Coordinates of N, CA and C and ligand atoms in Angstrom, one line a residue:
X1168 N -23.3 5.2 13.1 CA -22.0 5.6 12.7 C -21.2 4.3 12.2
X1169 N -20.8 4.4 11.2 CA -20.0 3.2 10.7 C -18.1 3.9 9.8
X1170 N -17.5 3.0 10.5 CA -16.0 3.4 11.2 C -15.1 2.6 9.9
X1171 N -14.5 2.7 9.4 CA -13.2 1.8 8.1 C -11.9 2.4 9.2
X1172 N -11.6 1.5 9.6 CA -9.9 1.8 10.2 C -8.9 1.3 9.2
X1173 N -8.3 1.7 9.0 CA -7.1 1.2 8.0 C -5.4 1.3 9.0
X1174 N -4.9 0.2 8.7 CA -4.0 0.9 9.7 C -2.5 0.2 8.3
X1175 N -1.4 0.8 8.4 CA -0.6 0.7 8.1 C 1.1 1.3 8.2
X1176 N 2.0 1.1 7.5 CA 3.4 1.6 8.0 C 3.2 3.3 6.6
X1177 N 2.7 2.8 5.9 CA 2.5 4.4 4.8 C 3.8 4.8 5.1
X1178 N 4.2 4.5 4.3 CA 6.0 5.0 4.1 C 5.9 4.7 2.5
X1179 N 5.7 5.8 1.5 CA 4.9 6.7 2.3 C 3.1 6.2 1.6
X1180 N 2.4 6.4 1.9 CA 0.8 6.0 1.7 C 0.7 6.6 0.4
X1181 N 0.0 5.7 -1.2 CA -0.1 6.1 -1.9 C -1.5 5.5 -2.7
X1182 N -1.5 6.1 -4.2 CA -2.8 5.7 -4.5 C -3.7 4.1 -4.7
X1183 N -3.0 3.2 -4.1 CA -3.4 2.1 -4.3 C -4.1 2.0 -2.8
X1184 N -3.5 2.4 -1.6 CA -4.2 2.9 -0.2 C -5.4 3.6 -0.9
X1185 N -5.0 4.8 -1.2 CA -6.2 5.4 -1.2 C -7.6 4.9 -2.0
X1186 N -7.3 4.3 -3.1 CA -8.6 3.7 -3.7 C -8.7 2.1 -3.1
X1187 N -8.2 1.4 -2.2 CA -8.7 0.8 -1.6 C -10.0 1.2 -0.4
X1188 N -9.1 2.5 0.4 CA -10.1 2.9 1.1 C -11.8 2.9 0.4
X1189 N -11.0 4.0 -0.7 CA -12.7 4.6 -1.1 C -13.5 3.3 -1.6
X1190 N -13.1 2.0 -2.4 CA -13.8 1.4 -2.5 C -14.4 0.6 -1.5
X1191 N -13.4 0.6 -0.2 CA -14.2 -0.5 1.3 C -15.5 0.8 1.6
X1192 N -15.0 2.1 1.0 CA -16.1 3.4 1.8 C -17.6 3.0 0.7
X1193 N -17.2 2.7 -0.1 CA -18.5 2.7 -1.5 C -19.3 1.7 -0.4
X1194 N -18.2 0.2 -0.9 CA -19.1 -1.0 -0.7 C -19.9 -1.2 1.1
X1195 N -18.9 -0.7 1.7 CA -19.5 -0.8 2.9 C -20.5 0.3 3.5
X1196 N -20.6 1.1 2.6 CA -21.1 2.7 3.0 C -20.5 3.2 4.8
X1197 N -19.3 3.2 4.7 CA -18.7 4.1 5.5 C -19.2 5.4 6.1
X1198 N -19.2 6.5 7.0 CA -19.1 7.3 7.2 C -17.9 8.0 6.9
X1199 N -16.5 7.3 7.5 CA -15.3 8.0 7.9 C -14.8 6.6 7.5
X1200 N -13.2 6.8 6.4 CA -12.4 5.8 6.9 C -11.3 6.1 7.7
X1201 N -10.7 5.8 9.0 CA -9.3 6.5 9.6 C -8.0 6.0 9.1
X1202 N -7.7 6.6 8.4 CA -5.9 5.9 8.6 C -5.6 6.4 9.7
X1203 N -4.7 4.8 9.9 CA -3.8 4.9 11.4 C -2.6 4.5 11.4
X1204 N -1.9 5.5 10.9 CA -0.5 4.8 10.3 C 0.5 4.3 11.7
X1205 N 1.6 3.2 11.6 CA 2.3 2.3 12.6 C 3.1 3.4 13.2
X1206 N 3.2 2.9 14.4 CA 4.3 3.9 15.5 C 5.7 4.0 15.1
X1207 N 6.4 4.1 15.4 CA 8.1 4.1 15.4 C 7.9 2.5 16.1
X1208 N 9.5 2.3 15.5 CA 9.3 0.5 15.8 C 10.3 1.1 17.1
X1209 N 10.0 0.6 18.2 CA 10.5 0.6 19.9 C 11.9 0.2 20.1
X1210 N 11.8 -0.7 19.4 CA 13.1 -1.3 19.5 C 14.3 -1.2 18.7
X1211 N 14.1 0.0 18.0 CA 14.7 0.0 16.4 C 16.1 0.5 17.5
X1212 N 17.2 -0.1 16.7 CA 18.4 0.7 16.9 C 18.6 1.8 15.8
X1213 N 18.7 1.2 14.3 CA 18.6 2.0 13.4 C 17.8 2.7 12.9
X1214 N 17.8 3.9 12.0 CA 16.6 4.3 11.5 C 16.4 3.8 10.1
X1215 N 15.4 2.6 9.9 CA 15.0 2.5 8.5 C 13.6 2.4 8.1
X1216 N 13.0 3.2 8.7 CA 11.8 3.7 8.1 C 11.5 5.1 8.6
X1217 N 10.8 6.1 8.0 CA 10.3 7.2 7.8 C 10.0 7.6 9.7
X1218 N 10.1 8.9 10.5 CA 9.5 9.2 10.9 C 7.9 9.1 10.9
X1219 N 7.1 8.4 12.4 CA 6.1 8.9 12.3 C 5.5 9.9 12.1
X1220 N 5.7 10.7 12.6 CA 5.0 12.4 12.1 C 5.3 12.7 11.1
X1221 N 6.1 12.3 10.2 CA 6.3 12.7 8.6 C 5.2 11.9 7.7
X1222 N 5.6 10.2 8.3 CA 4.3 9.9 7.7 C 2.8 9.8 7.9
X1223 N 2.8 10.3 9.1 CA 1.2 11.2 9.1 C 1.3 12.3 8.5
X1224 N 1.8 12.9 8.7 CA 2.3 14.4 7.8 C 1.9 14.2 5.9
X1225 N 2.5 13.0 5.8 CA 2.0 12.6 4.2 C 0.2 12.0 4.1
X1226 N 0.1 10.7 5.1 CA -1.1 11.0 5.1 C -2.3 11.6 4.9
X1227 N -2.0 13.2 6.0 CA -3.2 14.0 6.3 C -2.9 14.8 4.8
X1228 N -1.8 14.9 4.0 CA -1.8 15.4 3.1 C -2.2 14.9 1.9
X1229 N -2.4 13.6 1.7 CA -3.0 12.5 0.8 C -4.4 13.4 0.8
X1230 N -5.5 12.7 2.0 CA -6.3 13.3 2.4 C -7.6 14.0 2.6
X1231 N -6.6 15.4 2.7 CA -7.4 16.3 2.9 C -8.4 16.9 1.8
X1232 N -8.1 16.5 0.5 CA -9.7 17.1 -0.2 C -10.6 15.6 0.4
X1233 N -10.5 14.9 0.8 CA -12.0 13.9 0.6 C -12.1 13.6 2.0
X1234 N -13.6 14.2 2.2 CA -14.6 14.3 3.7 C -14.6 13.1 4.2
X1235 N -14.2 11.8 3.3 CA -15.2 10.8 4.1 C -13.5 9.7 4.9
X1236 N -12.5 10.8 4.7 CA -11.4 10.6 5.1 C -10.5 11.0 6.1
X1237 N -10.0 10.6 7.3 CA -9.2 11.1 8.2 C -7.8 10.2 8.4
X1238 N -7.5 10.8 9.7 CA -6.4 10.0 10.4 C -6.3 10.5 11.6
X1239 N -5.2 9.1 12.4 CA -5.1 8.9 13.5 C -4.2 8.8 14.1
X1240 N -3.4 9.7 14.8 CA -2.3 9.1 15.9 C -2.3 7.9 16.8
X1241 N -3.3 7.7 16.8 CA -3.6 6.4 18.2 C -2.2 5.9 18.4
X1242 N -1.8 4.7 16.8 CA -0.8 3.8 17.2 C 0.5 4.7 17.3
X1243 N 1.3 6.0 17.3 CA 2.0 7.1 17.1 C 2.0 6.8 18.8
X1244 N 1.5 6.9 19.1 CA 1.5 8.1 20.7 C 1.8 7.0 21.8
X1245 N 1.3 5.5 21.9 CA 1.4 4.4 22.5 C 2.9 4.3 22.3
X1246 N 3.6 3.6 23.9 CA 4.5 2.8 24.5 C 4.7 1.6 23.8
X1247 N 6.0 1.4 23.5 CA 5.9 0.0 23.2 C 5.4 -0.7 21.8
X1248 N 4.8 -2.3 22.0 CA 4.3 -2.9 20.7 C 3.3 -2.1 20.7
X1249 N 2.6 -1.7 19.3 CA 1.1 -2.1 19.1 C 0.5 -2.8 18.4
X1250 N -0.6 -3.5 19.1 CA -1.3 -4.6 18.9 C -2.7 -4.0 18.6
X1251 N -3.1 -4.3 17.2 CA -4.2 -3.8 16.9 C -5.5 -4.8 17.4
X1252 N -5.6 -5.2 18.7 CA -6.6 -5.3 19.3 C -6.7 -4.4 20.3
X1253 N -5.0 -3.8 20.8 CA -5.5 -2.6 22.0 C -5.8 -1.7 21.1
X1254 N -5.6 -1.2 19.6 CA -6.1 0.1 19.3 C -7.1 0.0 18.9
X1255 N -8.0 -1.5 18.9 CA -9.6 -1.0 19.2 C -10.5 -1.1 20.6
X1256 N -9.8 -1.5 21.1 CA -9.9 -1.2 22.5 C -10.1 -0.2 23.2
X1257 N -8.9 0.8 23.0 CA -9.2 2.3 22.7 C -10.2 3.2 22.1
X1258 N -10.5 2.6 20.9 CA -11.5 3.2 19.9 C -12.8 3.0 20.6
X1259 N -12.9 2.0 20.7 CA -14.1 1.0 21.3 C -14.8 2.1 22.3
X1260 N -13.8 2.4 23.3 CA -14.2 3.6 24.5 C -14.7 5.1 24.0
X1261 N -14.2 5.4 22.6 CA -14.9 6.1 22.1 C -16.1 6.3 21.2
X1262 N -16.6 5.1 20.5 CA -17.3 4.6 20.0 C -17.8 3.8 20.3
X1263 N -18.7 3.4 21.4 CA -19.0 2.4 21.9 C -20.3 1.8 21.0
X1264 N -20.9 2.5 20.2 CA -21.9 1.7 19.3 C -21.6 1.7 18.0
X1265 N -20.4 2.2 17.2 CA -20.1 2.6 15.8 C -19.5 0.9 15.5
X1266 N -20.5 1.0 14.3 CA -20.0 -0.5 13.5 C -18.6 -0.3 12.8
X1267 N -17.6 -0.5 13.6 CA -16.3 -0.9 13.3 C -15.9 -1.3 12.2
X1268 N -15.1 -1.2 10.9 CA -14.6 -2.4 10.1 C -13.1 -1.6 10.0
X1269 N -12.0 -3.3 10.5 CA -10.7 -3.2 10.2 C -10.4 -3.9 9.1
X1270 N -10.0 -2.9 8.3 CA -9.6 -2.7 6.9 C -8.2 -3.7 6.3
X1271 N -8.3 -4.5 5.5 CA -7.1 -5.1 5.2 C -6.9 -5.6 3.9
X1272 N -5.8 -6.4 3.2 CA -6.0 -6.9 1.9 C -5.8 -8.1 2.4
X1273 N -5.7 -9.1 1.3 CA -5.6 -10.5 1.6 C -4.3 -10.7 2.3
X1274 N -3.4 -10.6 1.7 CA -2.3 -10.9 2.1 C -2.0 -10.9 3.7
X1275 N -2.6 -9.9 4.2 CA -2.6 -9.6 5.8 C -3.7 -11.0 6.5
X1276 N -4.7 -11.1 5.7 CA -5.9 -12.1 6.2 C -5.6 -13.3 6.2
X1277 N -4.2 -13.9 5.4 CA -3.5 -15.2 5.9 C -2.9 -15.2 6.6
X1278 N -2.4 -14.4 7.7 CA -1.9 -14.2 8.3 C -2.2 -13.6 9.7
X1279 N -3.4 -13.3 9.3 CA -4.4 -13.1 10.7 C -4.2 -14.1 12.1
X1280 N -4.7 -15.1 11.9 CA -4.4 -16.2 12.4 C -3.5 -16.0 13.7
X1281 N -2.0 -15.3 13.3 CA -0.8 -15.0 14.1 C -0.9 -13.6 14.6
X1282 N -2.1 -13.2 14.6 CA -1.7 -11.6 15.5 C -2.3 -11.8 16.8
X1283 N -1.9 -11.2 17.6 CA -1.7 -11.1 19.2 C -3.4 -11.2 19.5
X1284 N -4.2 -12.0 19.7 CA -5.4 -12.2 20.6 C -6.6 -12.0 19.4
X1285 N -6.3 -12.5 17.9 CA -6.9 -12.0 17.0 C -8.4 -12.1 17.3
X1286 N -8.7 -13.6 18.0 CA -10.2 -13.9 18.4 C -11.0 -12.5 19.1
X1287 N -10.2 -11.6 19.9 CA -10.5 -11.1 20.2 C -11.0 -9.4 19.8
X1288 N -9.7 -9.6 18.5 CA -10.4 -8.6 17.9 C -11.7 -8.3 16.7
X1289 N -12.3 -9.9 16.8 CA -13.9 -9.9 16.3 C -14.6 -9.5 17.3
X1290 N -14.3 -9.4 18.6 CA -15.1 -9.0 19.9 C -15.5 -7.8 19.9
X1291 N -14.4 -7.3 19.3 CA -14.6 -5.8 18.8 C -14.7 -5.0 18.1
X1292 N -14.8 -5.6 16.6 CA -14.7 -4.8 15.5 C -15.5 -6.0 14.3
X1293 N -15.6 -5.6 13.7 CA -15.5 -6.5 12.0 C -14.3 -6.5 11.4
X1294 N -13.9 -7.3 10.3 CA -12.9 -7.2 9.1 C -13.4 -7.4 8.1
X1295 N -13.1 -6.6 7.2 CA -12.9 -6.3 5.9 C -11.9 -6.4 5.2
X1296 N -11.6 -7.5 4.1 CA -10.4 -7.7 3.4 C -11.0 -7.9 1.8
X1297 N -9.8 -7.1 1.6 CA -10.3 -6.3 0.1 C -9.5 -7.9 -0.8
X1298 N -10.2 -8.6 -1.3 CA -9.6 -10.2 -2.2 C -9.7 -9.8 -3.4
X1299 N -9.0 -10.5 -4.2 CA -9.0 -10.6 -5.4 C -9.8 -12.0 -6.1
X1300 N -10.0 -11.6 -7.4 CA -10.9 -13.1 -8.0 C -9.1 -14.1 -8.0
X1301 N -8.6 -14.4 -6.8 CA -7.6 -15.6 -6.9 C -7.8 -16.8 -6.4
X1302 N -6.9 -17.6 -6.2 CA -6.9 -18.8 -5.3 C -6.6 -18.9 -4.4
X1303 N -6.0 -17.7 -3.5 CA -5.2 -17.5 -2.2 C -6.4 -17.6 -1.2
X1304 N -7.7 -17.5 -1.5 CA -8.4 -17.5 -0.2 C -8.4 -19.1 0.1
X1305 N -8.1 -20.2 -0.8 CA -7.7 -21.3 -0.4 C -6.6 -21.4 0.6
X1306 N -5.9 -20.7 0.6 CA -4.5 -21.0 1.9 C -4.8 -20.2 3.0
X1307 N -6.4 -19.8 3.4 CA -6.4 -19.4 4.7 C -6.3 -20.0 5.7
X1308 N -5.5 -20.1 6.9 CA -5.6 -20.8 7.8 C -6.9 -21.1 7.9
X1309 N -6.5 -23.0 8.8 CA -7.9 -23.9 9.1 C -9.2 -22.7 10.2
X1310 N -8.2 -22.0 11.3 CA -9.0 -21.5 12.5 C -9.6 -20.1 11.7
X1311 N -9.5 -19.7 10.4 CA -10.3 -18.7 9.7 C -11.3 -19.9 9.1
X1312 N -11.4 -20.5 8.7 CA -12.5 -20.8 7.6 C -14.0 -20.4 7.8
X1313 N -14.1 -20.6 9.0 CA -15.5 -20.7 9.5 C -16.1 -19.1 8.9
X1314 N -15.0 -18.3 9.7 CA -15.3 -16.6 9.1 C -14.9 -16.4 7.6
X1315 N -14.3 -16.7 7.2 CA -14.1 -16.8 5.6 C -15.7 -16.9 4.8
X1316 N -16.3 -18.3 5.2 CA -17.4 -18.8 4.7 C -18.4 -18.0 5.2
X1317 N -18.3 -17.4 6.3 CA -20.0 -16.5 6.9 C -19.4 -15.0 5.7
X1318 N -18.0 -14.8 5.1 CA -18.1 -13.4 4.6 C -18.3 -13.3 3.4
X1319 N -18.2 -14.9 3.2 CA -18.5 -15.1 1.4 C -19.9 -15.1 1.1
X1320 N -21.2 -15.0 2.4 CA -22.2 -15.3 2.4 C -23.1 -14.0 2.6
X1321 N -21.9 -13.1 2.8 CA -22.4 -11.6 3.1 C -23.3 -11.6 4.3
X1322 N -23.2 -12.3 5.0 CA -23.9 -11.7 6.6 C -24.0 -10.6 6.8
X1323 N -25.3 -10.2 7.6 CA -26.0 -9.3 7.4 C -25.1 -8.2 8.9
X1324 N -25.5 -7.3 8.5 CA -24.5 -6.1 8.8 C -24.7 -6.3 10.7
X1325 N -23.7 -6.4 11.2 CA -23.6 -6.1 12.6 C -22.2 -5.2 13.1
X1326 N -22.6 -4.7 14.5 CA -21.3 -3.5 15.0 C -19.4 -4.6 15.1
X1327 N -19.9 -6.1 14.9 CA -19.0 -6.8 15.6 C -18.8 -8.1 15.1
X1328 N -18.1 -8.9 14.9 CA -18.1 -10.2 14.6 C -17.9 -10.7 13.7
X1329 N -17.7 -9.7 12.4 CA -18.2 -10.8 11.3 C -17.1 -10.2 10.3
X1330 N -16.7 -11.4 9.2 CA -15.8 -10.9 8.1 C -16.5 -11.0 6.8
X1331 N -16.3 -9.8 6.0 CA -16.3 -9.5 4.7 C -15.3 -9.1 3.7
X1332 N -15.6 -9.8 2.8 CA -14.8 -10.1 1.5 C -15.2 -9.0 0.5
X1333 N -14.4 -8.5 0.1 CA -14.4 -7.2 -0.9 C -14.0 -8.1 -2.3
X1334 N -14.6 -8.0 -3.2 CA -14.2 -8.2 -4.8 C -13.7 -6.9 -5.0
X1335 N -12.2 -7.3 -4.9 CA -11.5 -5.8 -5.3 C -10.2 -6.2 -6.3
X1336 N -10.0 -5.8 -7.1 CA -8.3 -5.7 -7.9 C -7.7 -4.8 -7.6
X1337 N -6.5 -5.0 -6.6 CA -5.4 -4.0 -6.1 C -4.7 -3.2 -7.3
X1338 N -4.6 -2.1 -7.2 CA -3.5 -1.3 -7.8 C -1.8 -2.0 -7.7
X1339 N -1.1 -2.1 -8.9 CA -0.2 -3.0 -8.3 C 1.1 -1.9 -8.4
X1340 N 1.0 -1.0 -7.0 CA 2.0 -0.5 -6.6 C 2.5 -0.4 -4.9
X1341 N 3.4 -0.3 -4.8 CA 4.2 -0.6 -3.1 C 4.4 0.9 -3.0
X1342 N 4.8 0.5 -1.3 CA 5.7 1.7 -1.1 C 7.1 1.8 -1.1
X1343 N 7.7 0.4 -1.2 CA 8.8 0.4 -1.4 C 9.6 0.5 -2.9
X1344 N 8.0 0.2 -3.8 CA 8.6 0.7 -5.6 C 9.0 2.2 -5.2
X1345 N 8.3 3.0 -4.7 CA 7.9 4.4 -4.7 C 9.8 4.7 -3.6
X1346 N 9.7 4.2 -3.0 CA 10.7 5.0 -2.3 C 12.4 4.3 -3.0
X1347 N 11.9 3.2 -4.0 CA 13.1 3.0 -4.5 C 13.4 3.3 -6.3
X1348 N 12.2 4.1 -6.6 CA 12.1 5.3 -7.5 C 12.3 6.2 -7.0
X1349 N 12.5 6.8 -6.1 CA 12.9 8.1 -5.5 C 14.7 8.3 -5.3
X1350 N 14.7 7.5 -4.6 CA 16.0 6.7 -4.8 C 16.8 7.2 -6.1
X1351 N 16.3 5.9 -7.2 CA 16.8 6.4 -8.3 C 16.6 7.4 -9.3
X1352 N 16.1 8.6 -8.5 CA 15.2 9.7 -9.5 C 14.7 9.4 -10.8
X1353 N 13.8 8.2 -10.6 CA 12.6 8.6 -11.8 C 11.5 8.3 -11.0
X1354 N 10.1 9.1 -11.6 CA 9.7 9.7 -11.3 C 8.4 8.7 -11.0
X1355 N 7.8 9.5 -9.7 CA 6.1 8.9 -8.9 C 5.2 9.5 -9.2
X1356 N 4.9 9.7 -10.3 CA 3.6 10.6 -10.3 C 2.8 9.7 -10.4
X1357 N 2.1 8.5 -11.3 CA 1.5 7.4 -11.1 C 0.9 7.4 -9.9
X1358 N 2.1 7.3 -9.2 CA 2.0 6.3 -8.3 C 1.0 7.3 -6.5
X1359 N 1.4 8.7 -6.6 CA 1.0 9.3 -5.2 C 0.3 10.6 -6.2
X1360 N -0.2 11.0 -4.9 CA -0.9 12.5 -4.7 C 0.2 13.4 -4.9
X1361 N -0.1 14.2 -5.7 CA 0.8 15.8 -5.9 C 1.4 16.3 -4.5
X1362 N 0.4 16.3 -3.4 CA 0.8 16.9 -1.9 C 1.7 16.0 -1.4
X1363 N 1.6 14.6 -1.8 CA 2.6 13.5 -1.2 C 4.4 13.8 -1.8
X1364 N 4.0 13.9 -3.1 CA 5.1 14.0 -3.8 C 6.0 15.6 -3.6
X1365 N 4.8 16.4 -3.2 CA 6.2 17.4 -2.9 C 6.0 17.3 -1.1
X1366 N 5.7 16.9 -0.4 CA 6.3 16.8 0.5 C 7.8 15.8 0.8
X1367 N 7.7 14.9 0.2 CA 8.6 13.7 -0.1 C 10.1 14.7 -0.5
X1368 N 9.6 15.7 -2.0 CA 11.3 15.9 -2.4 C 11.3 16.8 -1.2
X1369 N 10.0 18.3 -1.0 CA 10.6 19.2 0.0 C 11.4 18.4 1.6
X1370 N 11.0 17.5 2.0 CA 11.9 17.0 3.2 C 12.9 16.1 3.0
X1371 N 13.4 15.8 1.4 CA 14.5 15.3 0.7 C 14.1 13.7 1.2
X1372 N 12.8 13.0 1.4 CA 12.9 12.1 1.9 C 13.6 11.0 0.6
X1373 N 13.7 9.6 1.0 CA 14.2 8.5 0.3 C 15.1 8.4 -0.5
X1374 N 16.4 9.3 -0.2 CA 17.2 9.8 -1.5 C 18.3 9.0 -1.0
Ligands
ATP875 P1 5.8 -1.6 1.8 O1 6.1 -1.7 0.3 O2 6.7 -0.7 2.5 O3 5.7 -3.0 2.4 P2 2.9 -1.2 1.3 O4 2.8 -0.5 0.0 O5 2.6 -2.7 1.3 O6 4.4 -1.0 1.9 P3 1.7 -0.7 3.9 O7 1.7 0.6 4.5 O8 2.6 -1.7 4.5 O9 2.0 -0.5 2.3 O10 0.2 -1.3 3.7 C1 -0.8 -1.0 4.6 C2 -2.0 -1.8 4.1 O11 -2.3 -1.4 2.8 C3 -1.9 -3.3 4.1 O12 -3.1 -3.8 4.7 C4 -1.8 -3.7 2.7 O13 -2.5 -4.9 2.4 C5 -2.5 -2.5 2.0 N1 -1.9 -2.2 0.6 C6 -0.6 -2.1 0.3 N2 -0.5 -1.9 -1.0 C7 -1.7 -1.8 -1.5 C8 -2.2 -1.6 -2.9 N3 -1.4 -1.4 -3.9 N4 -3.5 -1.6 -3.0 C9 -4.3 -1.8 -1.9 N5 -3.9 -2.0 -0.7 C10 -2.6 -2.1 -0.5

């Protein structure tokens, strides 16, 4: 079994997510990729981002025609921060042999470095970051290089440990273009899924 976790805030999730996935699903030959969209922020006083259940609600609606696609409540339902080493921790207990890969772009992979017990989440998973032909994989932190260089080398496939580099060109759209086109009523079609876009006006989101 081989696992693509993607995790993000999808507020709301659109086609640049989704052909990232399918291309980490091509290149890595995937089974399943999960989106796991972020919980409610714990500490928010205000509301400025999307309900979770809406934006799973958009997700599973993204989705639902392509098999090799799901989603996940995990980080939704958890107390508190989530730290995406405890939500493969979790996973881990249910997949105790599925070759893991946690899904990212570059931008996230300079910044790896600063997530809560990152070392540890090679203990349990792989990463996958989808790069561009740029110069940015030069400003990876010093305490990445080592994995940088074993994923430029394509190491051979393991359940755990190891980073790989995607030759990928991002779609160059946000979610925050999308919800500040909504805003100004012109129009997302570009940019999402038909099912995304009328769920968005039917629950009057981003207006
Ligand atoms: P926002 O504009 O609200 O910051 P976003 O479009 O960056 O949102 P997120 O939900 O924050 O979307 O992103 C989740 C993951 O998707 C991140 O790992 C990010 O690198 C990746 N991602 C974001 N935009 C794209 C894109 N256009 N193509 C591929 N991957 C993307």
């Amino acid at each position: 079994m081989k696992l693509g976790l993607f995790g993000g805030t999808f507020d709301p999730i659109h086609n640049g997510h989704l052909s990232m996935a399918a291309a980490f699903a091509d290149e890595l030959a995937l089974d399943q990729v999960v989106f796991i969209p972020a919980g409610d922020p714990y500490h928010k006083t205000t509301a400025t981002r999307t309900a979770a259940v809406k934006r799973l609600a958009m997700v599973e609606a993204a989705i639902a025609n392509d098999d090799r696609f799901a989603a996940s409540d995990i980080d939704m339902v958890r107390e508190g921060a989530t730290y995406t080493v405890d939500t493969l921790q979790i996973l881990r207990q249910y997949y105790p042999n599925a070759e893991m890969w946690w899904l990212m772009g570059m931008d996230s992979l300079l910044g790896l470095h600063t997530w809560h017990r990152y070392q540890d989440i090679f203990k349990l998973a792989n990463v996958a970051v989808a790069a561009r032909n740029d110069e940015k994989i030069q400003q990876v932190a010093p305490e990445m290089r080592a994995l940088v260089a074993q994923g430029l080398s394509q190491a051979t496939s393991a359940s755990r440990g190891q980073l790989r580099l995607l030759q990928w060109q991002p779609e160059d759209i946000s979610s925050t273009q999308i919800r500040n086109a909504v805003k100004a009523g012109t129009p997302i079609d570009a940019w999402v899924p038909k099912p995304v876009r009328d769920y968005i006006s039917t629950h009057g989101l981003y207006r």
